[in-house]
Amino acid sequence: MAPSPLVYLSPDENDLVGKLQSYLSEKLFYLLEQTGTIGIGVSGGSMTRIFSAAILAIPNLNWKRIRIFMVDERNVDVNDPESNLGQYLRLFPVDKHDSFVPIPIHENVGITAQQYEINLRRHLLPEQFNSAPRFDLLFLGVGPDGHTASIFPGKERLEKITDMNWVSAITDSPKPPPARVTLTIGTINFGKNVAFIITGRAKAEIVRSIVEGDEKYPASTVKPINEKLVLFLDSEAGSAIRDQERLFARHDEMSSPEPETPPFE
Ligand code: 6PG
């Protein structure tokens, strides 16, 4: 049985932003001491404002050594209101825009996916393990249907997406717009520090499924190979978790940064 994730439960969004800020600060300063450039992947949706508020509140970060990638992106121009990157750029001061790695958008979403993968291979080269990429930090959202990144429920969709590519193109996303690119579950699971940011009662069942690892939804197939999974939740999102006491007892075990051990040792 997979180990339970580390859960941070907040009464409200302000508290969640504070907890995320502490987590980010601890991880980023540790990683900045250890490695050259830090690769962070972020999703879109409601976590955009939460992640932005948390990281922008950290003083004295060396932004020149931080690269932020989109975990998934809608196949639209960055100036389109639907663009995930565009939403981040509107929340970040201009002097930090260079930290974002843009996805070259092509009208053919298959070509966008190829370009995105080429970009990732270039930027994450030193962080590959065999042929798999290794993001330092990944932040995921979930939809009420159980999707994460742009990996939506449905057997055919999941089959299409589980090949060995780092990135997949989606043409039939049930959440508009339909054309998207997304990291695959394989890529996500190679992340060194994978975390979900989830708020609202509509997602409580998905949170339960992630905590129990029952793989009923795409989000609950996220199982990092290093077995480190963190959940930042508000109390509504956490309301269907069973066995809360056991989960919260894990904070002491996992709260300090550990040296990264290579997988499969
Ligand atoms: C996107 C996202 C997607 C998002 C979830 C949750 O581009 O749509 O990356 O995976 O994180 O749909 O979105 P909400 O938090 O807005 O419900």
Tab-separated table of C-alpha atoms and ligand atoms in Angstrom:
chain	number	residue	atom	x	y	z
A	1	MET	CA	0.000	0.000	0.000
A	2	ALA	CA	1.320	3.455	-0.955
A	3	PRO	CA	2.132	5.727	2.009
A	4	SER	CA	-0.412	8.429	2.811
A	5	PRO	CA	0.342	11.946	1.636
A	6	LEU	CA	1.355	14.769	3.943
A	7	VAL	CA	-1.754	16.929	4.374
A	8	TYR	CA	-1.814	20.616	5.315
A	9	LEU	CA	-5.371	21.569	6.198
A	10	SER	CA	-6.314	25.262	6.394
A	11	PRO	CA	-9.494	26.878	7.684
A	12	ASP	CA	-9.458	29.357	4.795
A	13	GLU	CA	-7.523	30.490	1.732
A	14	ASN	CA	-5.395	33.058	3.613
A	15	ASP	CA	-4.090	30.421	5.948
A	16	LEU	CA	-3.483	28.094	2.989
A	17	VAL	CA	-1.413	30.776	1.244
A	18	GLY	CA	0.645	31.175	4.455
A	19	LYS	CA	1.295	27.412	4.749
A	20	LEU	CA	2.222	27.207	1.081
A	21	GLN	CA	4.561	30.178	1.481
A	22	SER	CA	6.407	28.416	4.348
A	23	TYR	CA	6.666	25.177	2.347
A	24	LEU	CA	7.928	26.982	-0.756
A	25	SER	CA	10.370	29.065	1.212
A	26	GLU	CA	11.850	26.016	2.949
A	27	LYS	CA	12.152	24.018	-0.289
A	28	LEU	CA	13.410	26.883	-2.469
A	29	PHE	CA	16.176	28.092	-0.141
A	30	TYR	CA	17.288	24.499	0.402
A	31	LEU	CA	17.303	23.790	-3.360
A	32	LEU	CA	19.038	27.074	-4.179
A	33	GLU	CA	21.907	25.975	-1.943
A	34	GLN	CA	22.082	22.528	-3.531
A	35	THR	CA	21.516	23.059	-7.250
A	36	GLY	CA	21.960	25.570	-10.044
A	37	THR	CA	18.547	26.271	-11.492
A	38	ILE	CA	15.250	25.213	-9.960
A	39	GLY	CA	12.462	23.854	-12.194
A	40	ILE	CA	8.927	24.461	-10.917
A	41	GLY	CA	5.786	23.266	-12.740
A	42	VAL	CA	2.461	24.978	-12.035
A	43	SER	CA	-1.129	24.266	-13.139
A	44	GLY	CA	-3.851	26.737	-14.018
A	45	GLY	CA	-7.322	27.336	-12.601
A	46	SER	CA	-7.922	28.616	-9.089
A	47	MET	CA	-4.473	27.646	-7.826
A	48	THR	CA	-2.959	30.367	-10.026
A	49	ARG	CA	-3.769	33.107	-7.513
A	50	ILE	CA	-2.882	30.964	-4.469
A	51	PHE	CA	0.530	29.922	-5.797
A	52	SER	CA	1.318	33.453	-6.990
A	53	ALA	CA	0.402	35.052	-3.651
A	54	ALA	CA	2.532	32.507	-1.762
A	55	ILE	CA	5.725	32.682	-3.836
A	56	LEU	CA	5.593	36.465	-4.296
A	57	ALA	CA	5.473	36.922	-0.514
A	58	ILE	CA	8.881	35.242	-0.063
A	59	PRO	CA	11.595	37.877	0.373
A	60	ASN	CA	15.107	37.676	-1.107
A	61	LEU	CA	14.551	34.882	-3.609
A	62	ASN	CA	17.096	34.593	-6.389
A	63	TRP	CA	14.587	34.708	-9.260
A	64	LYS	CA	17.343	34.419	-11.851
A	65	ARG	CA	17.761	30.784	-10.830
A	66	ILE	CA	14.062	29.911	-10.854
A	67	ARG	CA	12.321	28.541	-13.969
A	68	ILE	CA	8.544	28.198	-13.915
A	69	PHE	CA	6.859	25.870	-16.448
A	70	MET	CA	3.175	25.249	-17.102
A	71	VAL	CA	2.091	21.740	-16.058
A	72	ASP	CA	-0.573	22.113	-18.730
A	73	GLU	CA	-1.574	24.839	-21.133
A	74	ARG	CA	-4.559	25.665	-23.268
A	75	ASN	CA	-3.591	25.909	-26.961
A	76	VAL	CA	-4.244	29.646	-27.158
A	77	ASP	CA	-2.088	32.745	-27.499
A	78	VAL	CA	-0.546	34.040	-24.271
A	79	ASN	CA	-2.692	37.195	-24.572
A	80	ASP	CA	-5.910	35.147	-24.643
A	81	PRO	CA	-7.721	35.302	-21.265
A	82	GLU	CA	-7.770	31.448	-21.290
A	83	SER	CA	-3.965	31.155	-21.348
A	84	ASN	CA	-2.585	29.736	-18.082
A	85	LEU	CA	0.761	31.440	-18.642
A	86	GLY	CA	-1.052	34.709	-19.427
A	87	GLN	CA	-2.897	34.464	-16.106
A	88	TYR	CA	0.390	34.051	-14.220
A	89	LEU	CA	2.038	36.913	-16.084
A	90	ARG	CA	-0.825	39.210	-15.127
A	91	LEU	CA	-0.248	38.342	-11.448
A	92	PHE	CA	3.560	38.664	-11.484
A	93	PRO	CA	5.537	41.907	-11.642
A	94	VAL	CA	7.233	42.415	-15.019
A	95	ASP	CA	10.749	42.010	-13.571
A	96	LYS	CA	9.915	38.353	-12.793
A	97	HIS	CA	8.427	37.440	-16.197
A	98	ASP	CA	11.745	36.038	-17.412
A	99	SER	CA	11.427	33.228	-14.873
A	100	PHE	CA	8.512	31.777	-16.871
A	101	VAL	CA	9.365	29.392	-19.696
A	102	PRO	CA	6.821	29.996	-22.471
A	103	ILE	CA	5.312	27.211	-24.566
A	104	PRO	CA	5.532	28.051	-28.278
A	105	ILE	CA	1.866	27.801	-29.306
A	106	HIS	CA	1.121	26.414	-32.786
A	107	GLU	CA	-2.374	26.185	-34.265
A	108	ASN	CA	-1.779	22.425	-34.531
A	109	VAL	CA	-1.776	21.309	-30.891
A	110	GLY	CA	0.341	18.246	-31.752
A	111	ILE	CA	3.140	20.589	-32.825
A	112	THR	CA	2.671	22.682	-29.670
A	113	ALA	CA	3.177	19.494	-27.621
A	114	GLN	CA	6.369	18.609	-29.523
A	115	GLN	CA	7.752	22.131	-29.071
A	116	TYR	CA	6.898	22.079	-25.386
A	117	GLU	CA	8.716	18.788	-24.929
A	118	ILE	CA	11.772	20.112	-26.781
A	119	ASN	CA	11.731	23.132	-24.462
A	120	LEU	CA	11.490	20.949	-21.386
A	121	ARG	CA	14.289	18.684	-22.561
A	122	ARG	CA	16.507	21.715	-23.081
A	123	HIS	CA	15.778	23.318	-19.711
A	124	LEU	CA	15.538	20.208	-17.550
A	125	LEU	CA	18.469	18.375	-19.120
A	126	PRO	CA	20.593	18.203	-15.977
A	127	GLU	CA	17.575	17.027	-14.050
A	128	GLN	CA	16.803	13.935	-16.077
A	129	PHE	CA	16.886	10.496	-14.572
A	130	ASN	CA	17.609	8.098	-17.410
A	131	SER	CA	15.104	9.356	-19.942
A	132	ALA	CA	12.633	10.852	-17.450
A	133	PRO	CA	12.437	14.528	-16.475
A	134	ARG	CA	12.670	15.582	-12.833
A	135	PHE	CA	10.942	18.777	-11.831
A	136	ASP	CA	12.135	20.066	-8.453
A	137	LEU	CA	8.630	21.183	-7.498
A	138	LEU	CA	5.265	20.464	-9.102
A	139	PHE	CA	1.956	22.054	-8.107
A	140	LEU	CA	-1.262	20.495	-9.353
A	141	GLY	CA	-4.929	21.424	-9.188
A	142	VAL	CA	-7.899	19.100	-9.644
A	143	GLY	CA	-11.294	19.475	-11.246
A	144	PRO	CA	-14.530	18.197	-9.685
A	145	ASP	CA	-14.514	15.410	-12.331
A	146	GLY	CA	-11.159	14.201	-10.974
A	147	HIS	CA	-8.923	15.567	-13.720
A	148	THR	CA	-5.510	16.899	-12.932
A	149	ALA	CA	-3.246	18.867	-15.260
A	150	SER	CA	-5.196	18.304	-18.528
A	151	ILE	CA	-5.581	14.582	-17.929
A	152	PHE	CA	-9.321	13.995	-17.919
A	153	PRO	CA	-11.296	10.888	-16.930
A	154	GLY	CA	-12.157	8.418	-19.674
A	155	LYS	CA	-10.426	5.207	-20.657
A	156	GLU	CA	-9.493	6.244	-24.194
A	157	ARG	CA	-8.161	9.594	-23.065
A	158	LEU	CA	-6.042	7.968	-20.382
A	159	GLU	CA	-4.702	5.359	-22.758
A	160	LYS	CA	-3.678	8.023	-25.226
A	161	ILE	CA	-1.830	9.853	-22.575
A	162	THR	CA	0.138	7.161	-20.798
A	163	ASP	CA	2.812	6.651	-23.452
A	164	MET	CA	6.389	7.403	-22.666
A	165	ASN	CA	6.241	11.020	-23.844
A	166	TRP	CA	6.863	13.790	-21.350
A	167	VAL	CA	4.017	15.813	-22.840
A	168	SER	CA	0.727	14.911	-24.583
A	169	ALA	CA	-1.593	16.856	-26.855
A	170	ILE	CA	-5.317	16.845	-26.016
A	171	THR	CA	-7.944	17.724	-28.608
A	172	ASP	CA	-11.140	16.844	-26.740
A	173	SER	CA	-10.868	18.364	-23.281
A	174	PRO	CA	-14.344	18.418	-21.692
A	175	LYS	CA	-13.265	21.599	-19.862
A	176	PRO	CA	-12.962	24.348	-22.485
A	177	PRO	CA	-10.936	25.103	-24.448
A	178	PRO	CA	-10.709	21.587	-25.997
A	179	ALA	CA	-7.131	21.813	-27.359
A	180	ARG	CA	-4.450	21.593	-24.678
A	181	VAL	CA	-1.012	20.235	-23.897
A	182	THR	CA	-0.213	18.512	-20.641
A	183	LEU	CA	2.568	16.760	-18.783
A	184	THR	CA	1.813	13.035	-18.636
A	185	ILE	CA	1.223	11.174	-15.369
A	186	GLY	CA	4.629	9.526	-15.866
A	187	THR	CA	6.335	12.913	-16.009
A	188	ILE	CA	4.414	14.169	-12.983
A	189	ASN	CA	5.320	11.096	-10.945
A	190	PHE	CA	9.025	11.712	-11.514
A	191	GLY	CA	8.717	15.108	-9.772
A	192	LYS	CA	10.918	15.480	-6.691
A	193	ASN	CA	8.309	17.381	-4.660
A	194	VAL	CA	4.763	16.936	-5.956
A	195	ALA	CA	1.939	18.861	-4.271
A	196	PHE	CA	-1.766	19.458	-4.880
A	197	ILE	CA	-3.455	22.751	-4.037
A	198	ILE	CA	-7.197	22.128	-3.677
A	199	THR	CA	-10.051	24.227	-2.312
A	200	GLY	CA	-13.819	23.826	-2.132
A	201	ARG	CA	-16.352	21.159	-1.201
A	202	ALA	CA	-16.925	20.172	-4.856
A	203	LYS	CA	-13.506	18.491	-4.779
A	204	ALA	CA	-13.816	16.679	-1.430
A	205	GLU	CA	-14.449	13.247	-3.029
A	206	ILE	CA	-11.446	13.655	-5.316
A	207	VAL	CA	-9.305	14.557	-2.303
A	208	ARG	CA	-10.502	11.418	-0.514
A	209	SER	CA	-9.554	9.356	-3.562
A	210	ILE	CA	-6.067	10.919	-3.746
A	211	VAL	CA	-5.471	10.285	-0.038
A	212	GLU	CA	-6.593	6.666	-0.368
A	213	GLY	CA	-4.727	6.214	-3.661
A	214	ASP	CA	-7.612	4.209	-5.158
A	215	GLU	CA	-6.900	5.403	-8.743
A	216	LYS	CA	-10.600	6.102	-9.413
A	217	TYR	CA	-9.714	9.413	-11.053
A	218	PRO	CA	-6.723	10.735	-12.998
A	219	ALA	CA	-5.780	12.807	-9.928
A	220	SER	CA	-5.542	9.716	-7.730
A	221	THR	CA	-3.120	8.059	-10.171
A	222	VAL	CA	-0.560	10.699	-9.129
A	223	LYS	CA	1.863	8.599	-7.089
A	224	PRO	CA	5.363	10.082	-7.075
A	225	ILE	CA	8.105	7.502	-7.427
A	226	ASN	CA	9.814	8.917	-4.337
A	227	GLU	CA	6.517	8.469	-2.429
A	228	LYS	CA	6.481	12.135	-1.344
A	229	LEU	CA	3.079	13.676	-2.011
A	230	VAL	CA	1.810	16.809	-0.264
A	231	LEU	CA	-1.733	18.208	-0.182
A	232	PHE	CA	-2.600	21.827	0.608
A	233	LEU	CA	-6.348	21.910	1.326
A	234	ASP	CA	-8.967	24.170	2.768
A	235	SER	CA	-11.309	22.535	5.250
A	236	GLU	CA	-14.063	22.055	2.651
A	237	ALA	CA	-11.762	20.212	0.263
A	238	GLY	CA	-10.524	18.065	3.164
A	239	SER	CA	-13.990	17.304	4.530
A	240	ALA	CA	-14.283	13.744	3.115
A	241	ILE	CA	-10.868	12.513	4.325
A	242	ARG	CA	-11.175	9.528	6.618
A	243	ASP	CA	-8.652	8.762	9.335
A	244	GLN	CA	-7.548	12.395	9.670
A	245	GLU	CA	-5.596	11.817	12.890
A	246	ARG	CA	-3.182	9.370	11.296
A	247	LEU	CA	-2.509	11.721	8.385
A	248	PHE	CA	-1.863	14.793	10.448
A	249	ALA	CA	0.540	12.877	12.675
A	250	ARG	CA	2.900	12.696	9.683
A	251	HIS	CA	3.764	16.417	9.827
A	252	ASP	CA	6.626	15.933	12.263
A	253	GLU	CA	8.131	13.139	10.164
A	254	MET	CA	8.071	15.048	6.909
A	255	SER	CA	8.359	18.722	7.703
A	256	SER	CA	12.133	19.147	7.355
A	257	PRO	CA	13.830	19.089	3.955
A	258	GLU	CA	15.576	15.816	3.315
A	259	PRO	CA	18.446	15.375	0.903
A	260	GLU	CA	17.097	14.106	-2.410
A	261	THR	CA	17.893	10.443	-2.883
A	262	PRO	CA	17.969	9.020	-6.376
A	263	PRO	CA	14.979	6.767	-7.110
A	264	PHE	CA	15.322	2.980	-7.267
A	265	GLU	CA	18.275	2.817	-4.925
B	1	6PG	C1	-6.363	24.085	-16.464
B	1	6PG	C2	-5.695	23.506	-15.271
B	1	6PG	C3	-6.481	22.444	-14.566
B	1	6PG	C4	-6.890	23.041	-13.249
B	1	6PG	C5	-8.062	22.306	-12.690
B	1	6PG	C6	-8.626	22.956	-11.469
B	1	6PG	O1	-5.683	24.633	-17.279
B	1	6PG	O2	-7.588	23.980	-16.558
B	1	6PG	O3	-4.366	23.391	-15.260
B	1	6PG	O4	-5.851	21.234	-14.372
B	1	6PG	O5	-5.817	23.030	-12.353
B	1	6PG	O6	-9.070	22.257	-13.659
B	1	6PG	O7	-9.151	24.196	-11.832
B	1	6PG	P1	-9.979	25.021	-10.782
B	1	6PG	O8	-9.122	25.106	-9.571
B	1	6PG	O9	-10.217	26.350	-11.405
B	1	6PG	O10	-11.221	24.235	-10.523
